[in-house]
Amino acid sequence: MIKLNTQHAKSLTTEAEMTNIWPRVEAARDKVTHGTGEGSEFLGWRDLPKTYDRDEFARIKTTAAEIQKNSDVLVVIGIGGSYLGSRAVIELLGNNSSTEVIFSGNNLSSIELDKTLKKLDGRDWSINVISKSGTTLEPAVTFRILRQKLIEQYGEKADGRIYATTDVAKGTLHDLATEQGWTRFVVPDDVGGRYSVLTAVGLLPIAVAGVNIDELMAGAESATAETTAAGTVPAIDMAMQYAAIRNVFLEKGFTVEVLASFEPSFAQMAEWWKQLFGESEGKDGKGILPDSMIFTTDLHSLGQYIQDGRRQIIETFINIAKSPVEITIPANDDNGDGLNYLAGQDLSFANQKAYEATALAHSEDGVPVLSIDIPAITPREIGYFIYFMELAAAISGYTLGVNPFDQPGVEAYKKHMFRLLGRED
Ligand code: PA5
């Protein structure tokens, strides 16, 4: 079970600071659990692990099996919440199927799209195009180009290789998919993009990658429990603790939070987390800027800033207790490199000690350090982690005094871009 460890940060706060913020955190929790806050029409993610559409879930599995059978590659076209979650889960848990899942439509770079187009040459492939609004330029234009290539390769059969994840009833992509008869999945009305990884948005690509989505959902469901076995803390209580402590530090001038992991395969999960917190909290002139680092790599670059630079950073470590891979450091007769003190140890032991050392070094120098302990990298633990973070983003956003479910700031660049591109409204 995942644990939040605040021991290193507590010494940098006072009892009074935590006590003072607590009523706001409780009120925020009530807004989430009772649906009484701003944006409550987007609370669908909250009960999803228990109430998800079983028929659609079964269809996702059947479709994933079909794609695995007929495609070497699945191209997932989507941006923001329409791809970050699935990419994060697949990178972290690995692709266990013979179908490679690649991501496109999350930028407007010709260089990137050219690489994707070349990668598809001579291979069997399909598209999962994902857009709730159906009007987002990046995925829409990428889909137009890739669909053209699909038609060139498969002719009339191309339509059978397009899987569209759209709004339930409206939008350009919904209408196109219905018209063309593409296999269609839905983004529920009450689930916003960044909270949608446990819907078809995330689940279809994840299932194609061979990840056990039953386990993923079971992990998320266990995080919905309000009471847990003795010695464990319910996810909602941990989410409240996390929301409290990060808001206390924000009020003390810590305006950046770095999610730091010692596993490079966690990098995309950190990207998902950045979107979740960045879009949920960064508004009305408020919010913590979410950032991420991969250690020990970044200890040899940005580690200097965290240790010695301006005191504005909260550091939240992801501590994965058990590595799924063990590599033993061999003994060496002449010990020319002086490393025999490590002989016989697993490399993951060194990684674990590096984490403990970094947490100590940074907290000793006044960095508020939090840790989230994940026992193992399994679909169940990751399902739990995802739900815990969604809960935490919602509670923390309400504690901050913002609507955690809208993203009005995303529209500003689009207005200018469409004008500069000459779109007529
Ligand atoms: O969290 C969000 O709502 C956004 O990041 C969206 O997911 C993103 O803008 C893509 O939107 P759409 O699915 O409508 O193309």
Short mmCIF file of C-alpha atoms and ligand atoms in Angstrom, two decimals:
data_model
loop_
_atom_site.label_atom_id
_atom_site.label_comp_id
_atom_site.label_asym_id
_atom_site.label_seq_id
_atom_site.Cartn_x
_atom_site.Cartn_y
_atom_site.Cartn_z
CA MET A 1 0.00 0.00 0.00
CA ILE A 2 1.26 3.49 -0.87
CA LYS A 3 2.35 5.68 2.05
CA LEU A 4 2.92 9.39 2.40
CA ASN A 5 5.88 10.21 4.58
CA THR A 6 6.05 13.79 5.87
CA GLN A 7 8.63 13.23 8.58
CA HIS A 8 11.39 15.34 6.98
CA ALA A 9 9.08 18.28 6.23
CA LYS A 10 7.27 18.40 9.57
CA SER A 11 10.29 19.92 11.34
CA LEU A 12 10.02 22.91 8.97
CA THR A 13 6.40 23.59 9.88
CA THR A 14 4.80 24.43 13.20
CA GLU A 15 1.94 22.61 14.85
CA ALA A 16 -0.07 25.85 14.60
CA GLU A 17 0.42 26.10 10.82
CA MET A 18 -0.91 22.59 10.33
CA THR A 19 -3.79 23.17 12.77
CA ASN A 20 -4.75 26.45 11.11
CA ILE A 21 -4.99 25.04 7.63
CA TRP A 22 -6.86 21.88 8.63
CA PRO A 23 -10.43 23.32 8.59
CA ARG A 24 -9.80 24.49 5.00
CA VAL A 25 -8.60 21.02 4.06
CA GLU A 26 -11.65 19.43 5.66
CA ALA A 27 -13.93 21.84 3.82
CA ALA A 28 -12.09 20.98 0.59
CA ARG A 29 -12.53 17.26 1.27
CA ASP A 30 -16.25 17.82 1.80
CA LYS A 31 -16.50 19.65 -1.53
CA VAL A 32 -15.02 16.59 -3.20
CA THR A 33 -17.00 13.97 -1.31
CA HIS A 34 -20.34 15.85 -1.34
CA GLY A 35 -19.94 17.48 -4.76
CA THR A 36 -20.60 20.96 -3.41
CA GLY A 37 -17.59 22.82 -4.83
CA GLU A 38 -17.10 24.82 -8.01
CA GLY A 39 -16.72 22.52 -11.00
CA SER A 40 -18.54 19.65 -9.26
CA GLU A 41 -20.06 18.65 -12.62
CA PHE A 42 -16.60 17.19 -13.35
CA LEU A 43 -16.43 14.88 -10.35
CA GLY A 44 -17.10 11.74 -12.42
CA TRP A 45 -13.53 10.45 -11.84
CA ARG A 46 -14.26 10.18 -8.09
CA ASP A 47 -16.51 7.09 -8.26
CA LEU A 48 -15.19 5.73 -11.55
CA PRO A 49 -13.13 2.87 -10.05
CA LYS A 50 -16.37 1.51 -8.55
CA THR A 51 -18.97 2.51 -11.10
CA TYR A 52 -17.16 2.34 -14.45
CA ASP A 53 -19.11 1.04 -17.42
CA ARG A 54 -18.45 -2.73 -17.40
CA ASP A 55 -19.72 -3.19 -20.96
CA GLU A 56 -17.39 -0.58 -22.35
CA PHE A 57 -14.56 -2.04 -20.27
CA ALA A 58 -15.17 -5.47 -21.85
CA ARG A 59 -15.22 -3.84 -25.29
CA ILE A 60 -11.90 -2.14 -24.54
CA LYS A 61 -10.35 -5.54 -23.81
CA THR A 62 -11.78 -7.15 -26.96
CA THR A 63 -10.66 -4.23 -29.09
CA ALA A 64 -7.19 -4.27 -27.54
CA ALA A 65 -6.88 -7.97 -28.40
CA GLU A 66 -7.99 -7.22 -31.98
CA ILE A 67 -5.39 -4.43 -32.32
CA GLN A 68 -2.68 -6.66 -30.86
CA LYS A 69 -3.55 -9.26 -33.49
CA ASN A 70 -3.60 -7.02 -36.56
CA SER A 71 -1.14 -4.21 -35.75
CA ASP A 72 2.58 -3.93 -35.14
CA VAL A 73 2.01 -0.37 -34.02
CA LEU A 74 -0.85 1.56 -32.45
CA VAL A 75 -0.54 5.32 -32.89
CA VAL A 76 -2.30 7.16 -30.09
CA ILE A 77 -3.21 10.66 -31.23
CA GLY A 78 -4.07 13.07 -28.42
CA ILE A 79 -2.72 15.91 -26.32
CA GLY A 80 -2.77 16.82 -22.61
CA GLY A 81 -5.14 14.62 -20.66
CA SER A 82 -5.87 12.66 -23.82
CA TYR A 83 -2.44 10.96 -23.80
CA LEU A 84 -0.33 11.77 -20.73
CA GLY A 85 -1.89 9.15 -18.46
CA SER A 86 -1.65 6.21 -20.84
CA ARG A 87 1.88 7.12 -21.84
CA ALA A 88 2.85 7.35 -18.17
CA VAL A 89 1.42 3.95 -17.27
CA ILE A 90 2.92 2.22 -20.31
CA GLU A 91 6.39 3.70 -19.73
CA LEU A 92 6.33 2.77 -16.09
CA LEU A 93 4.88 -0.73 -16.36
CA GLY A 94 6.41 -1.56 -19.71
CA ASN A 95 4.88 -2.79 -22.94
CA ASN A 96 4.22 -6.49 -22.64
CA SER A 97 2.58 -7.02 -26.02
CA SER A 98 3.95 -7.39 -29.54
CA THR A 99 2.16 -4.16 -30.53
CA GLU A 100 4.21 -1.05 -29.98
CA VAL A 101 2.18 1.90 -28.68
CA ILE A 102 3.48 5.26 -29.85
CA PHE A 103 2.15 8.76 -29.23
CA SER A 104 1.55 11.49 -31.75
CA GLY A 105 -0.51 14.68 -32.07
CA ASN A 106 0.87 16.18 -28.87
CA ASN A 107 2.79 18.92 -30.70
CA LEU A 108 2.91 20.60 -34.11
CA SER A 109 6.47 19.60 -34.97
CA SER A 110 7.06 18.41 -38.54
CA ILE A 111 10.29 16.76 -37.41
CA GLU A 112 8.42 14.59 -34.89
CA LEU A 113 5.61 13.69 -37.28
CA ASP A 114 8.11 12.80 -39.98
CA LYS A 115 9.79 10.38 -37.56
CA THR A 116 6.40 8.80 -36.82
CA LEU A 117 5.51 8.51 -40.51
CA LYS A 118 8.84 6.80 -41.25
CA LYS A 119 8.41 4.45 -38.32
CA LEU A 120 5.13 3.22 -39.82
CA ASP A 121 6.56 2.39 -43.23
CA GLY A 122 6.22 -1.30 -44.02
CA ARG A 123 4.40 -2.10 -40.80
CA ASP A 124 0.80 -2.92 -39.96
CA TRP A 125 -0.71 -0.23 -37.82
CA SER A 126 -3.86 1.35 -36.42
CA ILE A 127 -4.88 4.68 -34.93
CA ASN A 128 -6.54 5.53 -31.63
CA VAL A 129 -7.54 9.18 -31.99
CA ILE A 130 -8.58 10.74 -28.69
CA SER A 131 -10.18 14.13 -28.23
CA LYS A 132 -13.06 15.08 -25.99
CA SER A 133 -13.70 18.39 -27.70
CA GLY A 134 -12.74 17.09 -31.11
CA THR A 135 -11.48 20.51 -32.07
CA THR A 136 -7.99 20.55 -30.57
CA LEU A 137 -5.66 21.52 -33.41
CA GLU A 138 -2.62 19.36 -32.60
CA PRO A 139 -4.40 15.97 -32.63
CA ALA A 140 -6.88 17.04 -35.35
CA VAL A 141 -4.22 18.02 -37.89
CA THR A 142 -2.04 15.01 -37.01
CA PHE A 143 -5.05 12.73 -37.46
CA ARG A 144 -5.76 14.20 -40.87
CA ILE A 145 -2.19 13.45 -42.00
CA LEU A 146 -1.98 9.97 -40.48
CA ARG A 147 -5.46 9.02 -41.68
CA GLN A 148 -4.37 9.93 -45.21
CA LYS A 149 -1.40 7.55 -44.85
CA LEU A 150 -3.66 4.84 -43.45
CA ILE A 151 -6.00 5.17 -46.45
CA GLU A 152 -3.02 5.02 -48.84
CA GLN A 153 -1.92 1.78 -47.20
CA TYR A 154 -5.24 0.05 -46.55
CA GLY A 155 -7.76 1.69 -48.91
CA GLU A 156 -11.35 0.97 -47.88
CA LYS A 157 -10.13 -1.16 -44.97
CA ALA A 158 -8.57 1.89 -43.29
CA ASP A 159 -11.81 2.68 -41.46
CA GLY A 160 -11.53 -0.65 -39.64
CA ARG A 161 -8.21 0.49 -38.20
CA ILE A 162 -9.43 3.74 -36.69
CA TYR A 163 -10.57 3.75 -33.06
CA ALA A 164 -11.96 7.05 -31.84
CA THR A 165 -12.33 8.10 -28.22
CA THR A 166 -14.68 11.07 -28.17
CA ASP A 167 -17.28 12.98 -26.23
CA VAL A 168 -20.42 10.95 -25.54
CA ALA A 169 -22.69 12.86 -27.91
CA LYS A 170 -21.10 15.89 -29.55
CA GLY A 171 -18.06 17.40 -31.21
CA THR A 172 -16.34 17.18 -34.57
CA LEU A 173 -14.56 13.92 -33.84
CA HIS A 174 -17.72 12.34 -32.41
CA ASP A 175 -19.66 13.28 -35.55
CA LEU A 176 -16.92 12.13 -37.91
CA ALA A 177 -16.55 8.81 -36.09
CA THR A 178 -20.29 8.19 -36.17
CA GLU A 179 -20.50 9.11 -39.85
CA GLN A 180 -17.56 6.91 -40.84
CA GLY A 181 -18.58 4.01 -38.60
CA TRP A 182 -15.31 3.89 -36.66
CA THR A 183 -15.19 1.88 -33.45
CA ARG A 184 -15.89 4.47 -30.79
CA PHE A 185 -15.27 4.81 -27.08
CA VAL A 186 -16.36 7.63 -24.82
CA VAL A 187 -14.90 10.18 -22.46
CA PRO A 188 -17.67 10.50 -19.88
CA ASP A 189 -19.23 13.98 -19.70
CA ASP A 190 -18.35 14.39 -16.05
CA VAL A 191 -14.66 13.52 -16.39
CA GLY A 192 -12.21 16.21 -17.50
CA GLY A 193 -9.17 15.40 -19.65
CA ARG A 194 -6.52 15.29 -16.93
CA TYR A 195 -8.70 13.07 -14.72
CA SER A 196 -9.51 10.64 -17.55
CA VAL A 197 -6.72 8.06 -17.50
CA LEU A 198 -9.00 5.42 -15.94
CA THR A 199 -11.58 5.82 -18.74
CA ALA A 200 -11.27 4.53 -22.32
CA VAL A 201 -8.93 7.49 -22.92
CA GLY A 202 -6.18 5.75 -20.98
CA LEU A 203 -7.42 2.19 -20.78
CA LEU A 204 -7.48 1.29 -24.49
CA PRO A 205 -3.81 2.18 -25.19
CA ILE A 206 -2.79 0.69 -21.84
CA ALA A 207 -4.61 -2.57 -22.62
CA VAL A 208 -3.03 -2.71 -26.09
CA ALA A 209 0.36 -2.50 -24.35
CA GLY A 210 -0.57 -5.65 -22.47
CA VAL A 211 -0.93 -4.05 -19.05
CA ASN A 212 -3.53 -5.72 -16.82
CA ILE A 213 -6.29 -3.11 -16.68
CA ASP A 214 -8.36 -5.16 -14.21
CA GLU A 215 -5.49 -4.82 -11.74
CA LEU A 216 -5.12 -1.12 -12.51
CA MET A 217 -8.79 -0.53 -11.74
CA ALA A 218 -8.66 -2.76 -8.66
CA GLY A 219 -5.78 -0.67 -7.32
CA ALA A 220 -7.73 2.53 -7.96
CA GLU A 221 -10.78 1.02 -6.30
CA SER A 222 -8.82 0.15 -3.17
CA ALA A 223 -7.82 3.83 -2.98
CA THR A 224 -11.50 4.80 -2.78
CA ALA A 225 -11.92 2.95 0.54
CA GLU A 226 -12.66 5.24 3.44
CA THR A 227 -11.51 2.74 6.03
CA THR A 228 -8.55 0.42 5.71
CA ALA A 229 -6.81 -2.30 7.69
CA ALA A 230 -5.12 -1.32 10.96
CA GLY A 231 -1.74 0.30 10.35
CA THR A 232 -2.68 1.68 6.93
CA VAL A 233 -4.06 5.10 6.10
CA PRO A 234 -6.95 5.57 3.62
CA ALA A 235 -5.95 7.40 0.43
CA ILE A 236 -8.33 10.24 1.23
CA ASP A 237 -6.62 10.90 4.57
CA MET A 238 -3.22 10.87 2.88
CA ALA A 239 -4.52 13.19 0.19
CA MET A 240 -5.67 15.61 2.90
CA GLN A 241 -2.25 15.47 4.59
CA TYR A 242 -0.52 16.10 1.28
CA ALA A 243 -2.89 18.97 0.43
CA ALA A 244 -2.36 20.50 3.87
CA ILE A 245 1.39 20.37 3.89
CA ARG A 246 1.91 21.65 0.33
CA ASN A 247 -0.49 24.57 0.96
CA VAL A 248 1.26 25.39 4.25
CA PHE A 249 4.59 25.56 2.43
CA LEU A 250 3.09 27.57 -0.42
CA GLU A 251 1.96 30.15 2.11
CA LYS A 252 5.53 30.21 3.46
CA GLY A 253 6.85 31.13 -0.01
CA PHE A 254 7.61 27.67 -1.45
CA THR A 255 6.11 28.15 -4.86
CA VAL A 256 7.61 25.17 -6.72
CA GLU A 257 7.16 21.47 -6.09
CA VAL A 258 9.57 19.00 -7.64
CA LEU A 259 8.43 15.42 -8.00
CA ALA A 260 11.68 13.50 -7.86
CA SER A 261 12.09 9.86 -8.71
CA PHE A 262 15.09 7.59 -8.87
CA GLU A 263 13.52 5.59 -11.70
CA PRO A 264 13.86 7.07 -15.21
CA SER A 265 10.80 5.08 -16.25
CA PHE A 266 8.82 7.31 -13.87
CA ALA A 267 9.56 10.39 -16.00
CA GLN A 268 6.30 10.23 -17.97
CA MET A 269 4.27 9.65 -14.82
CA ALA A 270 5.78 12.88 -13.54
CA GLU A 271 4.62 14.58 -16.76
CA TRP A 272 1.09 13.33 -16.05
CA TRP A 273 1.34 14.60 -12.46
CA LYS A 274 2.59 17.99 -13.70
CA GLN A 275 -0.45 18.41 -15.92
CA LEU A 276 -2.79 17.22 -13.17
CA PHE A 277 -1.54 19.72 -10.61
CA GLY A 278 -0.50 22.48 -13.03
CA GLU A 279 -3.89 22.70 -14.75
CA SER A 280 -5.86 22.07 -11.56
CA GLU A 281 -4.15 24.69 -9.40
CA GLY A 282 -2.38 27.20 -11.63
CA LYS A 283 -5.08 29.87 -12.00
CA ASP A 284 -6.40 33.10 -10.52
CA GLY A 285 -2.78 34.15 -9.87
CA LYS A 286 -2.32 31.19 -7.52
CA GLY A 287 -0.76 27.75 -7.38
CA ILE A 288 2.44 25.81 -6.94
CA LEU A 289 4.48 25.30 -10.11
CA PRO A 290 4.87 21.52 -10.50
CA ASP A 291 8.22 20.37 -11.83
CA SER A 292 9.98 17.02 -11.99
CA MET A 293 13.44 15.57 -11.87
CA ILE A 294 14.99 12.17 -12.32
CA PHE A 295 17.70 11.32 -9.83
CA THR A 296 20.48 10.49 -9.58
CA THR A 297 20.83 11.96 -13.11
CA ASP A 298 19.61 15.43 -12.12
CA LEU A 299 21.61 15.44 -8.89
CA HIS A 300 24.50 16.20 -11.25
CA SER A 301 22.73 19.25 -12.65
CA LEU A 302 19.72 20.73 -10.84
CA GLY A 303 20.61 19.01 -7.57
CA GLN A 304 22.96 21.92 -6.97
CA TYR A 305 20.04 24.37 -7.09
CA ILE A 306 17.90 22.33 -4.74
CA GLN A 307 20.71 21.92 -2.21
CA ASP A 308 22.06 25.44 -2.31
CA GLY A 309 19.79 27.68 -4.33
CA ARG A 310 16.82 29.83 -3.41
CA ARG A 311 14.55 28.24 -0.80
CA GLN A 312 11.37 28.02 -2.87
CA ILE A 313 11.20 24.31 -3.64
CA ILE A 314 9.17 21.57 -2.00
CA GLU A 315 10.60 18.21 -2.95
CA THR A 316 8.34 15.17 -3.16
CA PHE A 317 10.23 11.95 -3.61
CA ILE A 318 8.77 8.89 -5.23
CA ASN A 319 10.37 6.06 -3.34
CA ILE A 320 9.85 2.74 -5.09
CA ALA A 321 10.70 0.21 -2.42
CA LYS A 322 11.29 -2.82 -4.58
CA SER A 323 12.92 -2.79 -7.98
CA PRO A 324 11.47 -5.42 -10.33
CA VAL A 325 14.98 -6.02 -11.67
CA GLU A 326 18.00 -7.17 -9.69
CA ILE A 327 21.51 -6.67 -10.98
CA THR A 328 24.29 -7.75 -8.67
CA ILE A 329 27.49 -5.72 -8.55
CA PRO A 330 30.32 -8.21 -9.11
CA ALA A 331 33.48 -8.58 -7.00
CA ASN A 332 36.72 -7.76 -8.75
CA ASP A 333 40.05 -9.37 -7.79
CA ASP A 334 42.28 -6.34 -8.13
CA ASN A 335 39.62 -3.85 -6.93
CA GLY A 336 41.24 -1.30 -9.25
CA ASP A 337 38.13 0.89 -9.18
CA GLY A 338 37.85 0.64 -5.38
CA LEU A 339 34.26 -0.57 -5.56
CA ASN A 340 34.61 -3.90 -3.79
CA TYR A 341 32.77 -2.47 -0.80
CA LEU A 342 29.68 -2.82 -3.01
CA ALA A 343 30.47 -6.31 -4.31
CA GLY A 344 27.54 -8.67 -3.96
CA GLN A 345 25.01 -5.85 -3.49
CA ASP A 346 22.19 -5.16 -5.92
CA LEU A 347 22.41 -1.96 -7.93
CA SER A 348 18.96 -1.13 -6.55
CA PHE A 349 20.49 -1.09 -3.06
CA ALA A 350 22.80 1.72 -4.19
CA ASN A 351 19.81 3.53 -5.75
CA GLN A 352 17.85 3.20 -2.49
CA LYS A 353 20.75 4.55 -0.43
CA ALA A 354 21.12 7.43 -2.90
CA TYR A 355 17.47 8.30 -2.27
CA GLU A 356 17.89 8.18 1.51
CA ALA A 357 21.07 10.27 1.29
CA THR A 358 19.43 12.89 -0.95
CA ALA A 359 16.37 13.20 1.29
CA LEU A 360 18.68 13.73 4.27
CA ALA A 361 21.01 16.17 2.52
CA HIS A 362 18.20 18.32 1.14
CA SER A 363 16.07 18.34 4.30
CA GLU A 364 19.10 19.17 6.47
CA ASP A 365 19.55 22.29 4.36
CA GLY A 366 15.94 23.43 4.82
CA VAL A 367 14.18 21.89 1.82
CA PRO A 368 10.71 20.60 2.77
CA VAL A 369 10.99 16.95 1.78
CA LEU A 370 8.00 14.64 1.39
CA SER A 371 8.11 11.02 0.26
CA ILE A 372 5.54 8.83 -1.38
CA ASP A 373 6.50 5.23 -0.83
CA ILE A 374 5.32 2.86 -3.57
CA PRO A 375 5.94 -0.76 -2.57
CA ALA A 376 6.39 -2.10 -6.11
CA ILE A 377 5.83 -1.16 -9.73
CA THR A 378 2.67 -3.16 -10.40
CA PRO A 379 -0.62 -2.21 -12.13
CA ARG A 380 -2.39 -2.41 -8.76
CA GLU A 381 -0.02 -0.01 -6.98
CA ILE A 382 -0.02 2.36 -9.95
CA GLY A 383 -3.83 2.35 -10.11
CA TYR A 384 -3.81 3.32 -6.44
CA PHE A 385 -1.19 6.01 -7.05
CA ILE A 386 -3.21 7.55 -9.91
CA TYR A 387 -6.40 7.75 -7.88
CA PHE A 388 -4.55 9.08 -4.83
CA MET A 389 -3.04 11.90 -6.90
CA GLU A 390 -6.39 12.78 -8.51
CA LEU A 391 -7.91 13.02 -5.05
CA ALA A 392 -4.98 15.07 -3.80
CA ALA A 393 -5.16 17.50 -6.75
CA ALA A 394 -8.88 18.07 -6.17
CA ILE A 395 -8.55 18.55 -2.39
CA SER A 396 -5.42 20.67 -2.70
CA GLY A 397 -7.05 22.86 -5.38
CA TYR A 398 -10.11 23.51 -3.24
CA THR A 399 -7.87 24.18 -0.23
CA LEU A 400 -6.07 26.77 -2.34
CA GLY A 401 -9.39 28.34 -3.26
CA VAL A 402 -9.57 27.53 -6.97
CA ASN A 403 -11.78 25.37 -9.17
CA PRO A 404 -9.58 22.28 -9.72
CA PHE A 405 -11.55 21.10 -12.75
CA ASP A 406 -11.37 23.90 -15.28
CA GLN A 407 -8.48 25.18 -17.41
CA PRO A 408 -9.49 28.62 -18.72
CA GLY A 409 -5.85 29.59 -19.28
CA VAL A 410 -5.40 26.96 -21.98
CA GLU A 411 -7.72 28.91 -24.29
CA ALA A 412 -5.65 32.10 -24.58
CA TYR A 413 -2.92 30.76 -26.89
CA LYS A 414 -5.51 28.97 -28.99
CA LYS A 415 -7.36 32.22 -29.75
CA HIS A 416 -4.19 33.88 -31.01
CA MET A 417 -3.06 30.77 -32.86
CA PHE A 418 -6.33 30.32 -34.75
CA ARG A 419 -6.34 34.02 -35.64
CA LEU A 420 -2.73 33.84 -36.89
CA LEU A 421 -3.55 30.69 -38.85
CA GLY A 422 -6.46 32.49 -40.51
CA ARG A 423 -9.30 30.35 -39.22
CA GLU A 424 -12.67 31.92 -39.87
CA ASP A 425 -15.07 31.46 -36.94
O1 PA5 B 1 -7.09 18.33 -19.01
C1 PA5 B 1 -7.63 18.77 -20.02
O2 PA5 B 1 -8.85 18.93 -20.10
C2 PA5 B 1 -6.80 19.12 -21.24
O3 PA5 B 1 -5.46 18.85 -21.04
C3 PA5 B 1 -7.26 18.30 -22.44
O4 PA5 B 1 -7.14 16.95 -22.14
C4 PA5 B 1 -6.46 18.65 -23.69
O5 PA5 B 1 -6.51 20.02 -23.93
C5 PA5 B 1 -7.01 17.91 -24.89
O6 PA5 B 1 -8.35 18.21 -25.09
P1 PA5 B 1 -9.27 17.35 -26.04
O7 PA5 B 1 -9.38 15.97 -25.48
O8 PA5 B 1 -10.58 18.06 -26.05
O9 PA5 B 1 -8.61 17.35 -27.40
#
